[in-house]
Amino acid sequence: MAKKKVLFECQHCGLTTPKWMGKCTNCGAWDSFVELSEHQQEVVKQTKTNSATSAKAVSINDVVEEEIFRFSSLNSELDTVLGGGIVPGSLTLIGGSPGVGKSTLLLKVGANIASTKKDVLYVTGEESTSQIKLRANRLNANNDALYLLSEIRLEQILLELEHRRYDFLIIDSIQTIYSENISSAPGSVTQVRQITFELMRIAKERDIAIFIIGHITKEGSIAGPRVLEHMVDTVLYFEGDSSQELRILRGFKNRFGPTSEIGVFEMRGEGLVSATDISSRFFNRDSQQAGSALTVIMEGSRPIILEVQALVSESHTPNSKRQATGFDNNRLNMLLALLERKLEIPLSGYDVFINITGGIKITETAADLAVLAAIISSFRDRAISKETVFIGEVSLVGDVREVYALDSRLKEAKLQNISKVLLAKKPLEKTTLKTFVVDEVTKLLEWY
Ligand SMILES: [Zn+2]
């Protein structure tokens, strides 16, 4: 007789082992392992391998391109992040810190979709239907085809889906829903995975587009969302927290489109709405202070003007601090080393802080030149005109390199009434901006 397979799973991070452990070797949680039933083991297996059917290779010329149908969420920024709209039968996870605006955004989107003669179900496991109704009044999100259900039991939600043919389902939030067939607590890895597995099945079977909300704490430690990333079709995360005026939604995974685009929203009285005139929102033209320099970055296909702020101050501890928010710390250290070596700016006795305004995280190197400019500006206490942008990647040997999509960046700068640009090479295309070529970092000093 075959021996029964035993599998234990950490309810905190989802690590599976054949042996019970007192402390998880992956996430360090104590007493977090539970034994999985055979059915649960099967789910783990299926969700980890992602496909059970055997596949056969086909010639690339014989591959039939799948046409993807989409419908609009009537929210331009959300449509942009999704790659053009919502795909029927897809499962999307939308994650972020509590209070960032996930519920208000999806309630409004639910009402939008309901207004296009589609039936929408909003399941809330956290609030009562009257609380949701109050919010809907404030958001102007009332529609006959928008249905509310206050429920935390998965089986009851599935029953409701039998009653009506819904096109769009919102689950708020995945951490509160539980299945009566599973003994572990709501929000635990086993629950979250099992429920997501069921929702995925329902989405495909009935062609319902499903959005699930997942809360992520500051440490990103909550079990739910991270575990389901590989199970769902699309993963979107809100960056930053509820203290910021602008909220950025970034695609992390998308089975039906690119993940390079971001959505920019702003919190207003009527909820989270698509931000307008995005490029001008991330910098302040009026303040003219030392330690600030502008650059133009690309977020997907959109150029955005950002303000890089630097603070250089004398250090009172033996180890000077170097800290960046919205910019890579290692890259900052490299740029500082260059400043010392090539420009002979003695920074070893100084603390250096870098901040990118608006809560954006810079993921490209085109902002290097602006970071250097901001640091020098702070160090010398000399302000840089807000009429100027800096565009260029800085290499380890100290030369400044061209960046992609220069035309779009220059066009956007022009649009925002910028008059000067410092860059690596004269642009090929004509521009009416005054251009200053800085092909080596040492030339940056001449410009000051
Ligand atoms: Zn663990």
Tab-separated table of C-alpha atoms and ligand atoms in Angstrom:
chain	number	residue	atom	x	y	z
A	1	MET	CA	0.000	0.000	0.000
A	2	ALA	CA	1.291	3.451	-0.910
A	3	LYS	CA	2.238	5.510	2.052
A	4	LYS	CA	0.066	8.568	2.661
A	5	LYS	CA	1.965	11.693	1.749
A	6	VAL	CA	2.248	14.230	4.532
A	7	LEU	CA	2.753	17.915	3.882
A	8	PHE	CA	2.959	20.848	6.253
A	9	GLU	CA	2.566	24.473	5.319
A	10	CYS	CA	3.599	27.705	7.006
A	11	GLN	CA	0.427	29.769	7.453
A	12	HIS	CA	2.490	32.908	7.332
A	13	CYS	CA	4.500	32.640	4.125
A	14	GLY	CA	3.308	29.459	2.416
A	15	LEU	CA	6.495	27.382	2.687
A	16	THR	CA	5.696	23.666	2.447
A	17	THR	CA	7.784	20.882	4.008
A	18	PRO	CA	7.274	17.149	4.586
A	19	LYS	CA	8.216	17.646	8.252
A	20	TRP	CA	6.648	19.814	10.910
A	21	MET	CA	8.860	22.680	12.062
A	22	GLY	CA	8.601	24.792	15.189
A	23	LYS	CA	10.081	27.812	13.461
A	24	CYS	CA	9.742	28.565	9.757
A	25	THR	CA	13.122	28.620	8.027
A	26	ASN	CA	11.771	30.980	5.406
A	27	CYS	CA	9.979	33.730	7.303
A	28	GLY	CA	10.964	33.020	10.891
A	29	ALA	CA	7.409	32.644	12.204
A	30	TRP	CA	6.954	30.399	15.242
A	31	ASP	CA	4.429	27.576	15.437
A	32	SER	CA	3.017	28.483	12.017
A	33	PHE	CA	2.909	25.043	10.352
A	34	VAL	CA	-0.296	23.062	9.862
A	35	GLU	CA	-0.787	19.735	8.169
A	36	LEU	CA	-2.553	19.867	4.811
A	37	SER	CA	-5.329	17.473	3.858
A	38	GLU	CA	-4.977	15.461	0.644
A	39	HIS	CA	-7.329	17.814	-1.187
A	40	GLN	CA	-5.361	20.829	-0.032
A	41	GLN	CA	-2.137	19.159	-1.154
A	42	GLU	CA	-3.701	18.754	-4.576
A	43	VAL	CA	-4.547	22.463	-4.711
A	44	VAL	CA	-0.992	23.348	-3.714
A	45	LYS	CA	0.313	21.110	-6.483
A	46	GLN	CA	-2.000	22.546	-9.114
A	47	THR	CA	-1.405	26.160	-8.206
A	48	LYS	CA	2.353	25.697	-8.085
A	49	THR	CA	2.732	23.998	-11.430
A	50	ASN	CA	0.064	26.226	-12.960
A	51	SER	CA	-0.961	23.693	-15.615
A	52	ALA	CA	-1.898	20.074	-15.354
A	53	THR	CA	-2.399	19.191	-19.002
A	54	SER	CA	0.524	17.925	-21.043
A	55	ALA	CA	1.617	20.229	-23.821
A	56	LYS	CA	3.015	19.568	-27.269
A	57	ALA	CA	5.351	21.896	-29.117
A	58	VAL	CA	3.924	23.666	-32.170
A	59	SER	CA	5.597	25.642	-34.906
A	60	ILE	CA	5.533	29.338	-34.193
A	61	ASN	CA	3.793	29.844	-37.530
A	62	ASP	CA	0.932	27.587	-36.466
A	63	VAL	CA	0.254	29.425	-33.242
A	64	VAL	CA	-3.145	31.075	-33.355
A	65	GLU	CA	-3.076	34.493	-31.785
A	66	GLU	CA	-5.689	34.741	-29.124
A	67	GLU	CA	-7.855	37.771	-29.445
A	68	ILE	CA	-8.407	39.381	-26.092
A	69	PHE	CA	-11.732	41.067	-25.488
A	70	ARG	CA	-11.832	43.861	-22.978
A	71	PHE	CA	-14.431	46.165	-21.568
A	72	SER	CA	-13.736	49.579	-20.149
A	73	SER	CA	-13.881	50.282	-16.421
A	74	LEU	CA	-14.826	53.856	-17.371
A	75	ASN	CA	-11.809	54.897	-15.344
A	76	SER	CA	-9.054	55.943	-17.721
A	77	GLU	CA	-6.128	55.368	-15.359
A	78	LEU	CA	-7.298	51.886	-14.358
A	79	ASP	CA	-7.824	50.982	-18.017
A	80	THR	CA	-4.289	52.181	-18.775
A	81	VAL	CA	-2.679	50.001	-16.091
A	82	LEU	CA	-4.710	46.996	-17.211
A	83	GLY	CA	-3.476	47.415	-20.764
A	84	GLY	CA	-6.724	48.757	-22.212
A	85	GLY	CA	-9.542	47.489	-20.019
A	86	ILE	CA	-10.936	44.560	-18.064
A	87	VAL	CA	-10.775	41.072	-19.567
A	88	PRO	CA	-13.907	38.939	-18.953
A	89	GLY	CA	-13.099	35.764	-17.033
A	90	SER	CA	-9.905	37.188	-15.566
A	91	LEU	CA	-8.874	37.342	-11.929
A	92	THR	CA	-7.129	40.501	-10.749
A	93	LEU	CA	-5.506	41.156	-7.391
A	94	ILE	CA	-5.334	44.755	-6.300
A	95	GLY	CA	-3.074	45.230	-3.295
A	96	GLY	CA	-1.918	48.106	-1.140
A	97	SER	CA	-1.728	49.441	2.365
A	98	PRO	CA	-4.988	49.932	4.275
A	99	GLY	CA	-6.618	53.300	3.544
A	100	VAL	CA	-4.849	53.847	0.240
A	101	GLY	CA	-8.181	53.832	-1.595
A	102	LYS	CA	-8.678	50.304	-2.948
A	103	SER	CA	-12.285	49.999	-1.756
A	104	THR	CA	-13.403	53.443	-2.940
A	105	LEU	CA	-11.778	52.918	-6.323
A	106	LEU	CA	-13.424	49.547	-6.897
A	107	LEU	CA	-16.825	50.642	-5.585
A	108	LYS	CA	-16.804	53.503	-8.078
A	109	VAL	CA	-15.566	51.229	-10.863
A	110	GLY	CA	-18.299	48.730	-9.928
A	111	ALA	CA	-20.910	51.479	-10.333
A	112	ASN	CA	-19.343	52.556	-13.633
A	113	ILE	CA	-19.584	49.035	-14.990
A	114	ALA	CA	-23.126	48.640	-13.669
A	115	SER	CA	-24.090	51.731	-15.648
A	116	THR	CA	-23.186	49.876	-18.859
A	117	LYS	CA	-25.941	47.287	-18.327
A	118	LYS	CA	-23.672	44.750	-16.661
A	119	ASP	CA	-24.549	43.143	-13.329
A	120	VAL	CA	-21.967	43.797	-10.641
A	121	LEU	CA	-21.609	42.175	-7.214
A	122	TYR	CA	-19.643	43.888	-4.457
A	123	VAL	CA	-18.877	41.478	-1.620
A	124	THR	CA	-17.760	43.099	1.595
A	125	GLY	CA	-16.329	41.094	4.454
A	126	GLU	CA	-15.331	44.153	6.438
A	127	GLU	CA	-18.306	46.484	6.437
A	128	SER	CA	-22.070	46.325	6.488
A	129	THR	CA	-24.079	47.019	3.354
A	130	SER	CA	-25.330	50.278	4.898
A	131	GLN	CA	-21.765	51.460	5.412
A	132	ILE	CA	-21.034	50.718	1.764
A	133	LYS	CA	-24.239	52.485	0.787
A	134	LEU	CA	-23.131	55.607	2.674
A	135	ARG	CA	-19.843	55.559	0.832
A	136	ALA	CA	-21.612	54.990	-2.478
A	137	ASN	CA	-23.724	58.104	-1.821
A	138	ARG	CA	-20.589	60.134	-1.244
A	139	LEU	CA	-18.929	58.716	-4.370
A	140	ASN	CA	-22.068	59.076	-6.449
A	141	ALA	CA	-21.850	55.355	-7.106
A	142	ASN	CA	-25.457	54.209	-6.987
A	143	ASN	CA	-26.825	52.059	-9.736
A	144	ASP	CA	-29.610	49.468	-9.957
A	145	ALA	CA	-27.268	46.858	-11.375
A	146	LEU	CA	-24.758	47.225	-8.517
A	147	TYR	CA	-25.500	44.618	-5.839
A	148	LEU	CA	-24.022	44.512	-2.350
A	149	LEU	CA	-23.428	41.436	-0.230
A	150	SER	CA	-22.028	41.515	3.285
A	151	GLU	CA	-20.600	38.025	3.657
A	152	ILE	CA	-17.411	36.281	4.736
A	153	ARG	CA	-18.277	32.663	3.912
A	154	LEU	CA	-17.084	31.585	0.492
A	155	GLU	CA	-19.868	29.009	0.146
A	156	GLN	CA	-22.520	31.717	0.553
A	157	ILE	CA	-20.828	33.927	-2.012
A	158	LEU	CA	-20.779	31.047	-4.501
A	159	LEU	CA	-24.484	30.511	-3.794
A	160	GLU	CA	-25.214	34.149	-4.637
A	161	LEU	CA	-23.341	33.705	-7.907
A	162	GLU	CA	-25.818	30.911	-8.737
A	163	HIS	CA	-28.729	33.321	-8.305
A	164	ARG	CA	-27.728	35.906	-10.816
A	165	ARG	CA	-25.531	36.016	-13.871
A	166	TYR	CA	-22.938	38.585	-12.773
A	167	ASP	CA	-20.372	40.073	-15.141
A	168	PHE	CA	-18.150	41.659	-12.533
A	169	LEU	CA	-17.354	40.606	-8.973
A	170	ILE	CA	-15.423	42.529	-6.329
A	171	ILE	CA	-14.141	40.785	-3.198
A	172	ASP	CA	-13.283	43.191	-0.368
A	173	SER	CA	-11.042	41.768	0.985
A	174	ILE	CA	-9.492	38.362	0.406
A	175	GLN	CA	-8.183	38.326	3.987
A	176	THR	CA	-11.671	38.368	5.494
A	177	ILE	CA	-13.241	35.594	3.419
A	178	TYR	CA	-13.078	32.021	4.645
A	179	SER	CA	-14.191	28.619	3.510
A	180	GLU	CA	-16.099	26.452	5.968
A	181	ASN	CA	-14.282	23.416	4.582
A	182	ILE	CA	-10.915	24.582	5.854
A	183	SER	CA	-10.022	24.668	9.507
A	184	SER	CA	-7.369	27.382	9.452
A	185	ALA	CA	-8.173	31.010	10.257
A	186	PRO	CA	-9.322	33.605	7.675
A	187	GLY	CA	-6.322	35.342	6.139
A	188	SER	CA	-4.054	32.312	6.583
A	189	VAL	CA	-2.162	31.007	3.591
A	190	THR	CA	-4.290	27.878	3.236
A	191	GLN	CA	-7.556	29.839	3.307
A	192	VAL	CA	-6.394	32.571	0.970
A	193	ARG	CA	-5.048	30.121	-1.553
A	194	GLN	CA	-8.061	27.827	-1.486
A	195	ILE	CA	-10.462	30.756	-1.925
A	196	THR	CA	-8.435	32.250	-4.751
A	197	PHE	CA	-8.331	28.849	-6.407
A	198	GLU	CA	-12.148	28.639	-6.230
A	199	LEU	CA	-12.566	32.190	-7.530
A	200	MET	CA	-10.211	31.462	-10.424
A	201	ARG	CA	-12.312	28.443	-11.340
A	202	ILE	CA	-15.542	30.462	-11.188
A	203	ALA	CA	-14.036	33.304	-13.221
A	204	LYS	CA	-13.032	30.964	-16.048
A	205	GLU	CA	-16.172	28.826	-15.902
A	206	ARG	CA	-18.659	31.677	-16.021
A	207	ASP	CA	-16.618	34.364	-17.708
A	208	ILE	CA	-16.897	36.712	-14.732
A	209	ALA	CA	-14.198	39.327	-14.294
A	210	ILE	CA	-13.177	39.221	-10.638
A	211	PHE	CA	-11.196	41.795	-8.663
A	212	ILE	CA	-9.916	40.829	-5.240
A	213	ILE	CA	-8.632	43.353	-2.752
A	214	GLY	CA	-5.625	42.387	-0.619
A	215	HIS	CA	-4.289	44.472	2.244
A	216	ILE	CA	-0.570	44.754	2.634
A	217	THR	CA	0.998	46.019	5.835
A	218	LYS	CA	4.069	48.257	5.858
A	219	GLU	CA	6.382	45.267	6.250
A	220	GLY	CA	4.598	43.506	3.397
A	221	SER	CA	4.327	40.575	5.758
A	222	ILE	CA	0.645	39.734	5.501
A	223	ALA	CA	0.255	36.235	4.199
A	224	GLY	CA	-2.416	36.757	1.575
A	225	PRO	CA	-1.413	38.815	-1.447
A	226	ARG	CA	2.163	37.633	-1.880
A	227	VAL	CA	1.093	34.003	-1.939
A	228	LEU	CA	-1.498	34.547	-4.630
A	229	GLU	CA	0.615	36.589	-7.006
A	230	HIS	CA	1.449	33.556	-9.110
A	231	MET	CA	-2.118	32.216	-9.078
A	232	VAL	CA	-4.025	35.201	-10.454
A	233	ASP	CA	-3.965	36.678	-13.970
A	234	THR	CA	-3.138	40.230	-13.046
A	235	VAL	CA	-1.539	41.868	-10.028
A	236	LEU	CA	-1.749	45.597	-9.372
A	237	TYR	CA	-0.198	47.323	-6.378
A	238	PHE	CA	-0.743	50.759	-4.967
A	239	GLU	CA	2.544	52.420	-4.156
A	240	GLY	CA	3.024	54.670	-1.187
A	241	ASP	CA	0.517	55.158	1.577
A	242	SER	CA	-2.617	57.085	2.400
A	243	SER	CA	-0.700	60.233	3.399
A	244	GLN	CA	0.078	61.134	-0.188
A	245	GLU	CA	-2.205	63.204	-2.342
A	246	LEU	CA	-1.388	61.263	-5.500
A	247	ARG	CA	-1.682	57.475	-5.460
A	248	ILE	CA	0.169	55.377	-7.980
A	249	LEU	CA	-1.140	52.029	-9.158
A	250	ARG	CA	1.517	49.878	-10.779
A	251	GLY	CA	1.089	46.700	-12.788
A	252	PHE	CA	3.198	43.915	-11.311
A	253	LYS	CA	1.960	41.052	-13.439
A	254	ASN	CA	-0.461	40.991	-16.347
A	255	ARG	CA	-1.290	37.908	-18.372
A	256	PHE	CA	-3.121	40.062	-20.919
A	257	GLY	CA	-0.872	43.044	-21.401
A	258	PRO	CA	2.266	44.923	-20.474
A	259	THR	CA	3.152	45.815	-16.891
A	260	SER	CA	5.069	48.942	-17.745
A	261	GLU	CA	2.225	51.445	-17.404
A	262	ILE	CA	1.182	53.097	-14.176
A	263	GLY	CA	-2.105	54.642	-13.153
A	264	VAL	CA	-2.103	57.930	-11.279
A	265	PHE	CA	-5.034	58.773	-9.044
A	266	GLU	CA	-5.818	61.541	-6.653
A	267	MET	CA	-7.917	61.398	-3.516
A	268	ARG	CA	-10.785	63.847	-3.646
A	269	GLY	CA	-14.061	64.219	-1.784
A	270	GLU	CA	-15.737	61.954	-4.327
A	271	GLY	CA	-13.090	59.260	-3.862
A	272	LEU	CA	-10.065	58.164	-5.798
A	273	VAL	CA	-10.267	59.644	-9.291
A	274	SER	CA	-7.992	59.598	-12.313
A	275	ALA	CA	-5.480	62.412	-11.949
A	276	THR	CA	-5.338	64.979	-14.717
A	277	ASP	CA	-2.308	66.791	-16.177
A	278	ILE	CA	-0.090	64.226	-14.524
A	279	SER	CA	3.320	65.538	-15.514
A	280	SER	CA	2.872	68.862	-13.767
A	281	ARG	CA	1.771	67.226	-10.525
A	282	PHE	CA	5.091	65.884	-9.351
A	283	PHE	CA	7.051	69.115	-9.113
A	284	ASN	CA	6.633	72.527	-7.640
A	285	ARG	CA	7.636	75.265	-10.016
A	286	ASP	CA	7.335	78.117	-7.546
A	287	SER	CA	9.775	77.187	-4.810
A	288	GLN	CA	13.319	78.112	-5.707
A	289	GLN	CA	15.532	76.444	-3.151
A	290	ALA	CA	18.921	74.815	-3.082
A	291	GLY	CA	18.938	71.020	-3.289
A	292	SER	CA	16.276	70.545	-5.930
A	293	ALA	CA	16.630	69.532	-9.584
A	294	LEU	CA	14.123	68.455	-12.205
A	295	THR	CA	14.293	65.468	-14.510
A	296	VAL	CA	11.980	63.717	-16.959
A	297	ILE	CA	11.404	59.988	-16.473
A	298	MET	CA	9.334	57.567	-18.536
A	299	GLU	CA	6.563	55.605	-16.851
A	300	GLY	CA	5.504	53.195	-19.552
A	301	SER	CA	4.680	55.389	-22.525
A	302	ARG	CA	4.227	58.522	-20.441
A	303	PRO	CA	6.924	61.088	-19.716
A	304	ILE	CA	6.662	62.590	-16.227
A	305	ILE	CA	8.627	65.506	-14.810
A	306	LEU	CA	9.931	64.741	-11.344
A	307	GLU	CA	11.662	66.774	-8.710
A	308	VAL	CA	14.748	65.256	-7.114
A	309	GLN	CA	15.488	66.719	-3.714
A	310	ALA	CA	18.817	66.412	-1.934
A	311	LEU	CA	19.895	67.403	1.533
A	312	VAL	CA	23.606	67.456	2.325
A	313	SER	CA	24.401	68.279	5.922
A	314	GLU	CA	27.418	67.936	8.163
A	315	SER	CA	27.491	64.599	9.898
A	316	HIS	CA	27.775	64.378	13.658
A	317	THR	CA	28.336	60.648	13.811
A	318	PRO	CA	31.411	58.668	12.741
A	319	ASN	CA	29.399	56.927	10.009
A	320	SER	CA	27.726	59.435	7.736
A	321	LYS	CA	24.219	58.564	6.575
A	322	ARG	CA	23.231	58.015	2.961
A	323	GLN	CA	19.565	57.512	2.477
A	324	ALA	CA	17.292	57.616	-0.551
A	325	THR	CA	13.511	57.564	-0.785
A	326	GLY	CA	12.179	56.681	-4.227
A	327	PHE	CA	15.696	56.127	-5.561
A	328	ASP	CA	18.046	53.156	-5.348
A	329	ASN	CA	20.416	53.405	-2.375
A	330	ASN	CA	23.261	51.544	-4.101
A	331	ARG	CA	23.018	53.852	-7.064
A	332	LEU	CA	23.151	56.832	-4.721
A	333	ASN	CA	26.345	55.478	-3.145
A	334	MET	CA	27.900	55.066	-6.566
A	335	LEU	CA	27.007	58.626	-7.570
A	336	LEU	CA	28.435	59.949	-4.305
A	337	ALA	CA	31.687	58.070	-4.893
A	338	LEU	CA	31.871	59.707	-8.336
A	339	LEU	CA	31.313	63.143	-6.867
A	340	GLU	CA	34.225	62.650	-4.492
A	341	ARG	CA	36.548	61.120	-7.035
A	342	LYS	CA	35.839	63.025	-10.237
A	343	LEU	CA	34.515	66.335	-9.022
A	344	GLU	CA	36.577	66.420	-5.847
A	345	ILE	CA	33.638	67.290	-3.689
A	346	PRO	CA	34.504	66.016	-0.196
A	347	LEU	CA	31.323	64.361	1.023
A	348	SER	CA	32.701	61.858	3.506
A	349	GLY	CA	31.890	64.023	6.516
A	350	TYR	CA	28.354	64.710	5.348
A	351	ASP	CA	24.989	63.000	5.581
A	352	VAL	CA	23.236	62.822	2.226
A	353	PHE	CA	19.495	62.339	1.820
A	354	ILE	CA	17.642	62.001	-1.460
A	355	ASN	CA	13.902	62.212	-1.922
A	356	ILE	CA	11.757	61.931	-5.031
A	357	THR	CA	8.600	63.983	-4.633
A	358	GLY	CA	5.106	62.626	-5.126
A	359	GLY	CA	5.862	59.097	-3.909
A	360	ILE	CA	7.185	57.841	-7.265
A	361	LYS	CA	9.959	55.284	-7.267
A	362	ILE	CA	12.498	55.901	-9.987
A	363	THR	CA	13.404	52.659	-11.705
A	364	GLU	CA	15.472	54.032	-14.578
A	365	THR	CA	18.887	55.630	-14.739
A	366	ALA	CA	17.890	58.768	-16.654
A	367	ALA	CA	17.569	60.634	-13.361
A	368	ASP	CA	21.260	60.181	-12.423
A	369	LEU	CA	22.272	63.594	-13.694
A	370	ALA	CA	19.463	65.291	-11.777
A	371	VAL	CA	20.475	63.474	-8.585
A	372	LEU	CA	24.056	64.735	-8.957
A	373	ALA	CA	22.823	68.242	-9.718
A	374	ALA	CA	20.571	68.260	-6.651
A	375	ILE	CA	23.401	67.071	-4.377
A	376	ILE	CA	25.840	69.697	-5.668
A	377	SER	CA	23.125	72.325	-5.357
A	378	SER	CA	22.512	71.428	-1.724
A	379	PHE	CA	26.230	71.177	-0.930
A	380	ARG	CA	26.937	74.618	-2.384
A	381	ASP	CA	23.661	76.065	-1.190
A	382	ARG	CA	22.889	77.360	-4.655
A	383	ALA	CA	19.434	76.970	-6.125
A	384	ILE	CA	18.859	75.631	-9.623
A	385	SER	CA	16.278	77.317	-11.821
A	386	LYS	CA	13.025	75.406	-12.263
A	387	GLU	CA	13.301	76.254	-15.941
A	388	THR	CA	15.916	73.531	-16.299
A	389	VAL	CA	15.718	69.739	-16.549
A	390	PHE	CA	18.558	67.212	-16.299
A	391	ILE	CA	18.402	64.068	-18.400
A	392	GLY	CA	21.201	61.537	-18.465
A	393	GLU	CA	22.587	58.291	-17.143
A	394	VAL	CA	25.928	58.481	-15.360
A	395	SER	CA	28.432	55.656	-15.764
A	396	LEU	CA	31.000	54.407	-13.290
A	397	VAL	CA	33.815	56.128	-15.182
A	398	GLY	CA	32.034	59.437	-15.021
A	399	ASP	CA	30.684	59.949	-18.500
A	400	VAL	CA	27.076	60.877	-19.101
A	401	ARG	CA	25.065	58.707	-21.447
A	402	GLU	CA	22.031	59.185	-23.612
A	403	VAL	CA	18.705	57.779	-22.547
A	404	TYR	CA	15.860	56.250	-24.568
A	405	ALA	CA	12.732	58.126	-25.607
A	406	LEU	CA	14.538	61.449	-25.499
A	407	ASP	CA	12.084	63.077	-27.907
A	408	SER	CA	9.074	62.316	-25.732
A	409	ARG	CA	10.891	63.643	-22.703
A	410	LEU	CA	11.875	66.874	-24.423
A	411	LYS	CA	8.370	67.359	-25.785
A	412	GLU	CA	6.907	66.978	-22.314
A	413	ALA	CA	9.459	69.424	-20.880
A	414	LYS	CA	8.480	71.940	-23.529
A	415	LEU	CA	4.815	71.366	-22.742
A	416	GLN	CA	5.488	72.173	-19.092
A	417	ASN	CA	7.227	75.423	-20.034
A	418	ILE	CA	10.734	74.248	-19.304
A	419	SER	CA	13.282	76.260	-21.286
A	420	LYS	CA	16.654	74.573	-20.698
A	421	VAL	CA	17.856	70.999	-20.765
A	422	LEU	CA	21.171	69.448	-19.762
A	423	LEU	CA	21.835	66.179	-21.555
A	424	ALA	CA	24.509	63.838	-22.860
A	425	LYS	CA	24.405	64.737	-26.539
A	426	LYS	CA	22.644	67.182	-28.782
A	427	PRO	CA	19.330	65.582	-29.740
A	428	LEU	CA	18.857	64.473	-33.343
A	429	GLU	CA	15.385	65.900	-33.552
A	430	LYS	CA	14.976	69.639	-33.479
A	431	THR	CA	13.906	71.113	-30.202
A	432	THR	CA	13.237	74.681	-29.235
A	433	LEU	CA	14.633	74.062	-25.749
A	434	LYS	CA	18.055	75.515	-25.017
A	435	THR	CA	20.318	72.493	-24.822
A	436	PHE	CA	23.552	72.197	-22.860
A	437	VAL	CA	25.652	69.138	-23.483
A	438	VAL	CA	27.159	67.555	-20.372
A	439	ASP	CA	28.892	64.430	-21.637
A	440	GLU	CA	31.078	64.087	-18.539
A	441	VAL	CA	30.116	64.677	-14.948
A	442	THR	CA	33.058	67.090	-14.545
A	443	LYS	CA	31.317	69.443	-16.976
A	444	LEU	CA	28.431	69.719	-14.552
A	445	LEU	CA	30.552	72.093	-12.480
A	446	GLU	CA	31.129	74.470	-15.391
A	447	TRP	CA	27.454	74.899	-15.643
A	448	TYR	CA	26.900	76.075	-12.073
B	1	ZN	ZN	6.981	30.871	6.915
